[in-house]
Amino acid sequence: MDWRLSTLIMTKDLEPLLDSIAEQFKLDRRIVILTGAGMSEEGGIPTFRGKGGLWEKYDPEVVATAEAIISRPKQVWEMHDELRQIIAKCKPNPGHVALATLENVFKHVIIITQNVDNFHQDAGSINVLELHGNAWRVSCTQEHRSWEDRTVPITELPPICSCGSILRPDVVFFGEPLDEHVLSSAFTEASTANIMFVIGTSYVVYPAAYLPTLAKNNGALLIEINIEPTLFSEFADFSIMGKAGEVLPSLMKKIQTKFEK
Ligand code: OAD
């Protein structure tokens, strides 16, 4: 069977598909991994657009825009503080751990994540580009400096900087530009990738959704892992329908075994 064709398969067919994917790996491959909210869903963090997701409960126009942090800082922080409390109760899943082990085998492994939960780093990944910031960092709206503050829950909302100005979550809100260094590194990584994973993302938010196109233009092998088909599925060389926390440990084990031989 030609697995290079875009293929959606059920769990019972997974083993031969994972074997075929593992065969494509060589030690000099540049591996780039794009992750979204589905990567952390099994740890207990709701996705944004799924059932029970954050955007079902909150209107992003109200709580996740640059304008909102100025005009409704308390509301913005109520949502963000709730997210921080959820993250604090959760931990990385076996999928995060499996991805971290790739850095022990391949020289060039980069994770580009849309997630703000710090789970890739908590699981041991070193090379992580955070496209949308980090929920544990706060930033002063006046002085524009940021730092880590893991206090949960935050006692007074919105929190205030020692300079007297409102603090904001150091995450990217809708309508805001991404950090230019992070974005430029992400574009460079995607454009030079030989293998790109696209894991647990609905593939609707740009510029993250543009990165696989850059990788494809470089001739990269594109591998999707998601519990359901997405706009990306037809475009992928391999599209695996399954949970990241279940598929990734099996796949990484096969890849590692290949290079232990
Ligand atoms: P979404 O909530 O849009 O999509 C989550 C994706 O994960 C969906 O395609 C699900 O099918 C899939 N999924 C769910 N559980 C999974 C599992 N266990 N294993 C694998 N896949 C699973 O989240 P994102 O694509 O990350 O931006 O959203 C992108 C951005 O939009 C977020 O970073 C956030 C949001 O609004 C900002 O806040 C700026």
Short mmCIF file of N, CA and C and ligand atoms in Angstrom, two decimals, residues 36-38 41-42 47-50 55 114-115 132 172 174 200-203 205 225-228 230 242-244, ligand 1:
data_model
loop_
_atom_site.label_atom_id
_atom_site.label_comp_id
_atom_site.label_asym_id
_atom_site.label_seq_id
_atom_site.Cartn_x
_atom_site.Cartn_y
_atom_site.Cartn_z
N GLY A 36 -0.76 22.10 18.76
CA GLY A 36 -1.87 22.96 19.17
C GLY A 36 -2.55 22.38 20.39
N ALA A 37 -3.71 22.93 20.71
CA ALA A 37 -4.39 22.62 21.97
C ALA A 37 -4.67 21.12 22.15
N GLY A 38 -4.88 20.39 21.03
CA GLY A 38 -5.16 18.96 21.14
C GLY A 38 -4.01 18.18 21.75
N GLU A 41 -4.80 18.24 25.43
CA GLU A 41 -6.19 17.92 25.82
C GLU A 41 -6.25 16.74 26.77
N GLU A 42 -5.39 15.73 26.54
CA GLU A 42 -5.46 14.53 27.39
C GLU A 42 -4.97 14.79 28.81
N THR A 47 -9.60 22.20 24.79
CA THR A 47 -9.14 22.86 23.57
C THR A 47 -9.94 24.17 23.42
N PHE A 48 -9.65 24.94 22.40
CA PHE A 48 -10.36 26.21 22.23
C PHE A 48 -11.70 26.02 21.52
N ARG A 49 -11.67 25.20 20.45
CA ARG A 49 -12.86 25.12 19.60
C ARG A 49 -13.65 23.83 19.76
N GLY A 50 -13.17 22.90 20.57
CA GLY A 50 -13.88 21.63 20.76
C GLY A 50 -15.07 21.79 21.70
N TRP A 55 -13.51 28.64 23.98
CA TRP A 55 -14.24 29.64 23.20
C TRP A 55 -15.74 29.34 23.16
N GLN A 114 1.62 26.36 19.67
CA GLN A 114 0.64 27.43 19.87
C GLN A 114 0.16 27.41 21.32
N ASN A 115 0.60 26.41 22.07
CA ASN A 115 0.12 26.25 23.45
C ASN A 115 0.92 27.14 24.41
N HIS A 132 2.50 31.69 20.76
CA HIS A 132 1.45 32.50 21.40
C HIS A 132 1.79 32.87 22.84
N VAL A 172 -0.21 36.04 23.34
CA VAL A 172 -0.61 36.82 22.17
C VAL A 172 -2.13 36.83 22.09
N PHE A 174 -5.77 38.06 20.09
CA PHE A 174 -6.22 38.21 18.70
C PHE A 174 -5.97 39.64 18.24
N GLY A 200 -2.56 17.97 16.83
CA GLY A 200 -3.60 18.55 17.70
C GLY A 200 -3.90 20.01 17.46
N THR A 201 -3.91 20.38 16.19
CA THR A 201 -4.32 21.76 15.89
C THR A 201 -5.41 21.75 14.82
N SER A 202 -6.35 22.69 14.97
CA SER A 202 -7.47 22.74 14.01
C SER A 202 -7.04 23.40 12.71
N TYR A 203 -5.83 23.98 12.72
CA TYR A 203 -5.26 24.48 11.48
C TYR A 203 -6.06 25.67 10.93
N VAL A 205 -5.79 28.96 12.66
CA VAL A 205 -5.24 30.23 13.13
C VAL A 205 -3.87 30.47 12.46
N ILE A 225 -1.24 14.31 13.26
CA ILE A 225 -1.88 13.47 14.28
C ILE A 225 -3.02 14.29 14.88
N ASN A 226 -4.23 13.79 14.73
CA ASN A 226 -5.41 14.52 15.22
C ASN A 226 -6.53 13.50 15.43
N ILE A 227 -7.45 13.80 16.33
CA ILE A 227 -8.55 12.85 16.55
C ILE A 227 -9.61 12.93 15.45
N GLU A 228 -9.52 13.97 14.63
CA GLU A 228 -10.52 14.09 13.54
C GLU A 228 -9.86 14.74 12.32
N THR A 230 -8.92 17.40 9.52
CA THR A 230 -8.86 18.86 9.53
C THR A 230 -8.65 19.35 8.10
N GLY A 242 -5.96 9.77 15.71
CA GLY A 242 -5.76 9.17 17.02
C GLY A 242 -5.35 10.23 18.02
N LYS A 243 -5.30 9.82 19.28
CA LYS A 243 -4.93 10.76 20.34
C LYS A 243 -3.41 10.92 20.39
N ALA A 244 -2.97 12.16 20.51
CA ALA A 244 -1.52 12.43 20.54
C ALA A 244 -0.83 11.63 21.65
P1 OAD B 1 -8.30 24.22 18.57
O1 OAD B 1 -9.15 24.10 19.79
O2 OAD B 1 -8.75 25.11 17.48
O3 OAD B 1 -8.08 22.76 17.92
C1 OAD B 1 -7.68 21.66 18.69
C2 OAD B 1 -7.44 20.50 17.73
O4 OAD B 1 -6.96 19.40 18.50
C3 OAD B 1 -8.69 20.00 17.00
O5 OAD B 1 -8.40 19.83 15.62
C4 OAD B 1 -9.00 18.65 17.67
O6 OAD B 1 -9.59 17.72 16.78
C5 OAD B 1 -7.62 18.20 18.09
N1 OAD B 1 -7.56 17.30 19.25
C6 OAD B 1 -8.34 17.31 20.37
N2 OAD B 1 -7.95 16.37 21.24
C7 OAD B 1 -6.87 15.74 20.69
C8 OAD B 1 -6.00 14.70 21.10
N3 OAD B 1 -6.12 14.09 22.29
N4 OAD B 1 -5.00 14.31 20.27
C9 OAD B 1 -4.83 14.91 19.05
N5 OAD B 1 -5.64 15.90 18.60
C10 OAD B 1 -6.64 16.33 19.41
O7 OAD B 1 -6.83 24.61 19.08
P2 OAD B 1 -5.59 25.20 18.26
O8 OAD B 1 -5.54 24.69 16.87
O9 OAD B 1 -4.40 25.02 19.12
O10 OAD B 1 -4.79 31.23 20.01
O11 OAD B 1 -5.95 26.73 18.24
C11 OAD B 1 -5.02 27.62 17.71
C12 OAD B 1 -5.08 28.91 18.44
O12 OAD B 1 -6.43 29.38 18.45
C13 OAD B 1 -4.73 28.83 19.92
O13 OAD B 1 -3.36 28.91 20.16
C14 OAD B 1 -5.45 30.04 20.48
C15 OAD B 1 -6.76 29.78 19.79
O14 OAD B 1 -7.66 30.80 19.74
C16 OAD B 1 -4.78 32.33 20.78
O15 OAD B 1 -5.27 32.35 21.89
C17 OAD B 1 -4.10 33.49 20.13
#
